[in-house]
PDB file of C-alpha atoms in Angstrom:
ATOM      1  CA  UNK P   1      -4.690 -11.580  15.126  1.00  0.00           C
ATOM      2  CA  UNK P   2      -1.286 -11.290  15.183  1.00  0.00           C
ATOM      3  CA  UNK P   3       1.224 -12.229  18.713  1.00  0.00           C
ATOM      4  CA  UNK P   4       2.970  -8.989  19.624  1.00  0.00           C
ATOM      5  CA  UNK P   5       5.640 -10.878  21.426  1.00  0.00           C
ATOM      6  CA  UNK P   6       7.953 -14.096  20.158  1.00  0.00           C
ATOM      7  CA  UNK P   7       6.720 -16.204  23.524  1.00  0.00           C
ATOM      8  CA  UNK P   8       9.511 -19.240  24.024  1.00  0.00           C
ATOM      9  CA  UNK P   9       8.678 -22.892  24.080  1.00  0.00           C
ATOM     10  CA  UNK P  10       6.951 -24.878  24.629  1.00  0.00           C
ATOM     11  CA  UNK P  11       3.986 -24.184  21.550  1.00  0.00           C
ATOM     12  CA  UNK P  12       0.727 -25.082  23.240  1.00  0.00           C
ATOM     13  CA  UNK P  13      -0.730 -27.587  22.734  1.00  0.00           C
ATOM     14  CA  UNK P  14      -2.690 -26.565  20.151  1.00  0.00           C
ATOM     15  CA  UNK P  15      -0.060 -25.072  17.900  1.00  0.00           C
ATOM     16  CA  UNK P  16       1.678 -28.791  18.457  1.00  0.00           C
ATOM     17  CA  UNK P  17      -2.265 -30.174  17.283  1.00  0.00           C
ATOM     18  CA  UNK P  18      -2.052 -27.415  13.730  1.00  0.00           C
ATOM     19  CA  UNK P  19       2.518 -28.886  13.330  1.00  0.00           C
ATOM     20  CA  UNK P  20       1.172 -32.662  12.916  1.00  0.00           C
ATOM     21  CA  UNK P  21      -0.399 -32.319   9.540  1.00  0.00           C
ATOM     22  CA  UNK P  22       1.941 -32.415   7.329  1.00  0.00           C
ATOM     23  CA  UNK P  23       2.219 -28.552   5.935  1.00  0.00           C
ATOM     24  CA  UNK P  24       3.387 -26.322   3.815  1.00  0.00           C
ATOM     25  CA  UNK P  25       6.454 -24.804   5.179  1.00  0.00           C
ATOM     26  CA  UNK P  26      10.424 -22.752   4.882  1.00  0.00           C
ATOM     27  CA  UNK P  27      13.125 -23.264   6.227  1.00  0.00           C
ATOM     28  CA  UNK P  28      15.500 -20.292   6.614  1.00  0.00           C
ATOM     29  CA  UNK P  29      19.142 -20.698   7.925  1.00  0.00           C
ATOM     30  CA  UNK P  30      22.077 -18.030   7.662  1.00  0.00           C
ATOM     31  CA  UNK P  31      24.808 -18.114   5.044  1.00  0.00           C
ATOM     32  CA  UNK P  32      29.063 -17.307   5.886  1.00  0.00           C
ATOM     33  CA  UNK P  33      28.161 -13.689   5.003  1.00  0.00           C
ATOM     34  CA  UNK P  34      25.142 -13.854   7.327  1.00  0.00           C
ATOM     35  CA  UNK P  35      22.640 -13.225   4.556  1.00  0.00           C
ATOM     36  CA  UNK P  36      19.828 -14.969   5.753  1.00  0.00           C
ATOM     37  CA  UNK P  37      18.236 -18.295   2.590  1.00  0.00           C
ATOM     38  CA  UNK P  38      15.226 -19.379   2.967  1.00  0.00           C
ATOM     39  CA  UNK P  39      13.992 -22.510   0.645  1.00  0.00           C
ATOM     40  CA  UNK P  40      10.519 -24.745   1.037  1.00  0.00           C
ATOM     41  CA  UNK P  41      10.673 -27.426   2.752  1.00  0.00           C
ATOM     42  CA  UNK P  42       9.252 -30.982   4.272  1.00  0.00           C
ATOM     43  CA  UNK P  43       8.802 -31.114   8.382  1.00  0.00           C
ATOM     44  CA  UNK P  44       8.543 -33.607  10.839  1.00  0.00           C
ATOM     45  CA  UNK P  45       7.890 -32.921  14.480  1.00  0.00           C
ATOM     46  CA  UNK P  46       9.588 -36.028  16.925  1.00  0.00           C
ATOM     47  CA  UNK P  47       8.528 -37.291  20.461  1.00  0.00           C
ATOM     48  CA  UNK P  48      10.655 -34.665  21.938  1.00  0.00           C
ATOM     49  CA  UNK P  49       8.617 -32.361  20.101  1.00  0.00           C
ATOM     50  CA  UNK P  50      11.758 -31.081  18.253  1.00  0.00           C
ATOM     51  CA  UNK P  51      10.536 -30.350  14.465  1.00  0.00           C
ATOM     52  CA  UNK P  52      13.377 -32.585  12.120  1.00  0.00           C
ATOM     53  CA  UNK P  53      13.804 -31.732   8.508  1.00  0.00           C
ATOM     54  CA  UNK P  54      16.014 -33.554   6.130  1.00  0.00           C
ATOM     55  CA  UNK P  55      18.554 -32.286   3.147  1.00  0.00           C
ATOM     56  CA  UNK P  56      21.117 -33.646   1.149  1.00  0.00           C
ATOM     57  CA  UNK P  57      24.904 -34.039   2.953  1.00  0.00           C
ATOM     58  CA  UNK P  58      25.940 -31.919  -0.126  1.00  0.00           C
ATOM     59  CA  UNK P  59      23.609 -29.262   0.036  1.00  0.00           C
ATOM     60  CA  UNK P  60      24.176 -25.389   0.955  1.00  0.00           C
ATOM     61  CA  UNK P  61      21.393 -26.089   4.002  1.00  0.00           C
ATOM     62  CA  UNK P  62      23.458 -28.439   5.399  1.00  0.00           C
ATOM     63  CA  UNK P  63      26.620 -26.302   5.061  1.00  0.00           C
ATOM     64  CA  UNK P  64      25.009 -23.430   6.941  1.00  0.00           C
ATOM     65  CA  UNK P  65      23.807 -25.283   9.317  1.00  0.00           C
ATOM     66  CA  UNK P  66      26.735 -26.529  10.051  1.00  0.00           C
ATOM     67  CA  UNK P  67      28.644 -23.266  10.394  1.00  0.00           C
ATOM     68  CA  UNK P  68      24.918 -21.681  12.220  1.00  0.00           C
ATOM     69  CA  UNK P  69      22.776 -23.143  13.927  1.00  0.00           C
ATOM     70  CA  UNK P  70      20.355 -21.060  13.826  1.00  0.00           C
ATOM     71  CA  UNK P  71      16.600 -21.321  12.196  1.00  0.00           C
ATOM     72  CA  UNK P  72      13.625 -19.967  11.610  1.00  0.00           C
ATOM     73  CA  UNK P  73      10.422 -21.989  10.468  1.00  0.00           C
ATOM     74  CA  UNK P  74       7.819 -20.929   9.127  1.00  0.00           C
ATOM     75  CA  UNK P  75       4.764 -23.390   8.894  1.00  0.00           C
ATOM     76  CA  UNK P  76       1.638 -22.325   6.433  1.00  0.00           C
ATOM     77  CA  UNK P  77      -1.856 -23.059   7.494  1.00  0.00           C
ATOM     78  CA  UNK P  78      -4.630 -23.918   5.062  1.00  0.00           C
ATOM     79  CA  UNK P  79      -5.220 -20.332   4.172  1.00  0.00           C
ATOM     80  CA  UNK P  80      -1.654 -18.956   3.644  1.00  0.00           C
ATOM     81  CA  UNK P  81      -2.120 -15.927   6.326  1.00  0.00           C
ATOM     82  CA  UNK P  82      -2.526 -18.707   8.873  1.00  0.00           C
ATOM     83  CA  UNK P  83       0.774 -19.078   9.423  1.00  0.00           C
ATOM     84  CA  UNK P  84       3.282 -20.110  13.085  1.00  0.00           C
ATOM     85  CA  UNK P  85       7.267 -18.879  12.849  1.00  0.00           C
ATOM     86  CA  UNK P  86       9.623 -20.842  15.342  1.00  0.00           C
ATOM     87  CA  UNK P  87      13.125 -19.985  15.570  1.00  0.00           C
ATOM     88  CA  UNK P  88      15.133 -22.681  17.329  1.00  0.00           C
ATOM     89  CA  UNK P  89      18.575 -24.358  16.676  1.00  0.00           C
ATOM     90  CA  UNK P  90      19.720 -27.174  14.827  1.00  0.00           C
ATOM     91  CA  UNK P  91      20.824 -29.371  18.065  1.00  0.00           C
ATOM     92  CA  UNK P  92      21.465 -33.012  16.115  1.00  0.00           C
ATOM     93  CA  UNK P  93      22.952 -33.380  12.493  1.00  0.00           C
ATOM     94  CA  UNK P  94      22.264 -36.457  11.649  1.00  0.00           C
ATOM     95  CA  UNK P  95      23.574 -39.163   8.568  1.00  0.00           C
ATOM     96  CA  UNK P  96      20.148 -40.879   7.287  1.00  0.00           C
ATOM     97  CA  UNK P  97      21.905 -44.013   5.701  1.00  0.00           C
ATOM     98  CA  UNK P  98      18.863 -46.252   5.669  1.00  0.00           C
ATOM     99  CA  UNK P  99      17.061 -43.433   4.595  1.00  0.00           C
ATOM    100  CA  UNK P 100      14.134 -44.027   7.283  1.00  0.00           C
ATOM    101  CA  UNK P 101      14.195 -39.875   8.627  1.00  0.00           C
ATOM    102  CA  UNK P 102      13.632 -38.959   4.623  1.00  0.00           C
ATOM    103  CA  UNK P 103      11.417 -42.402   4.379  1.00  0.00           C
ATOM    104  CA  UNK P 104       8.836 -40.984   6.631  1.00  0.00           C
ATOM    105  CA  UNK P 105       8.440 -37.498   6.175  1.00  0.00           C
ATOM    106  CA  UNK P 106       8.157 -39.254   2.516  1.00  0.00           C
ATOM    107  CA  UNK P 107       5.318 -40.860   3.756  1.00  0.00           C
ATOM    108  CA  UNK P 108       3.923 -37.873   5.972  1.00  0.00           C
ATOM    109  CA  UNK P 109       3.489 -35.840   2.572  1.00  0.00           C
ATOM    110  CA  UNK P 110       2.878 -38.162  -0.237  1.00  0.00           C
ATOM    111  CA  UNK P 111       1.809 -41.695   1.247  1.00  0.00           C
ATOM    112  CA  UNK P 112       4.909 -43.656   0.269  1.00  0.00           C
ATOM    113  CA  UNK P 113       9.036 -43.877   0.677  1.00  0.00           C
ATOM    114  CA  UNK P 114      11.160 -41.757  -0.676  1.00  0.00           C
ATOM    115  CA  UNK P 115      11.764 -42.061  -4.329  1.00  0.00           C
ATOM    116  CA  UNK P 116      15.190 -41.320  -5.147  1.00  0.00           C
ATOM    117  CA  UNK P 117      17.130 -44.082  -3.284  1.00  0.00           C
ATOM    118  CA  UNK P 118      20.857 -42.929  -3.831  1.00  0.00           C
ATOM    119  CA  UNK P 119      19.774 -40.177  -1.542  1.00  0.00           C
ATOM    120  CA  UNK P 120      22.655 -39.420   0.662  1.00  0.00           C
ATOM    121  CA  UNK P 121      20.498 -37.830   3.936  1.00  0.00           C
ATOM    122  CA  UNK P 122      21.543 -35.523   6.541  1.00  0.00           C
ATOM    123  CA  UNK P 123      18.053 -35.298   9.329  1.00  0.00           C
ATOM    124  CA  UNK P 124      18.429 -31.436  11.238  1.00  0.00           C
ATOM    125  CA  UNK P 125      16.266 -31.400  14.707  1.00  0.00           C
ATOM    126  CA  UNK P 126      15.388 -28.126  14.989  1.00  0.00           C
ATOM    127  CA  UNK P 127      14.885 -27.499  18.895  1.00  0.00           C
ATOM    128  CA  UNK P 128      12.630 -24.384  19.051  1.00  0.00           C
ATOM    129  CA  UNK P 129      12.915 -21.697  21.344  1.00  0.00           C
ATOM    130  CA  UNK P 130      10.341 -19.469  20.372  1.00  0.00           C
ATOM    131  CA  UNK P 131       7.233 -18.848  18.489  1.00  0.00           C
ATOM    132  CA  UNK P 132       4.869 -16.558  16.826  1.00  0.00           C
ATOM    133  CA  UNK P 133       1.697 -16.705  15.030  1.00  0.00           C
ATOM    134  CA  UNK P 134      -0.335 -14.815  11.927  1.00  0.00           C
ATOM    135  CA  UNK P 135      -4.187 -15.427  11.940  1.00  0.00           C
ATOM    136  CA  UNK P 136      -5.534 -18.169  13.565  1.00  0.00           C
ATOM    137  CA  UNK P 137      -3.340 -21.354  13.075  1.00  0.00           C
ATOM    138  CA  UNK P 138      -4.686 -22.598  15.673  1.00  0.00           C
ATOM    139  CA  UNK P 139      -8.260 -22.167  14.453  1.00  0.00           C
ATOM    140  CA  UNK P 140      -7.388 -25.344  11.952  1.00  0.00           C
ATOM    141  CA  UNK P 141      -6.103 -27.571  14.380  1.00  0.00           C
TER     142      UNK P 141
END
């Protein structure tokens, strides 16, 4: 089932529970020439309900978000026909010099600290503005 319109934030509790599980996700950012770009990513949810992702401080994704903070994130369910898509803005880009944020994501997805201890990361905190679903991700929560 599809929601015909994009409801505004906040996410309902059943979709918040859906996001609590480490799931496959794809993030979309916008290049300087307005071309959209998507890449797979790990994501987490902070105590304020913001989505966070990590990226290298010299990455294309980081440069895109510095120039244009608009973000789309699609989080896939157990069956990829079931997902939630989120639109929002990167409201904070924070250096991660002690690798705490990327370690949190690595623990979430792989159960261990991030293996590249030379990683120079930046964490983007994304404030959710709207969302829509396809299938029944709430049923997987």
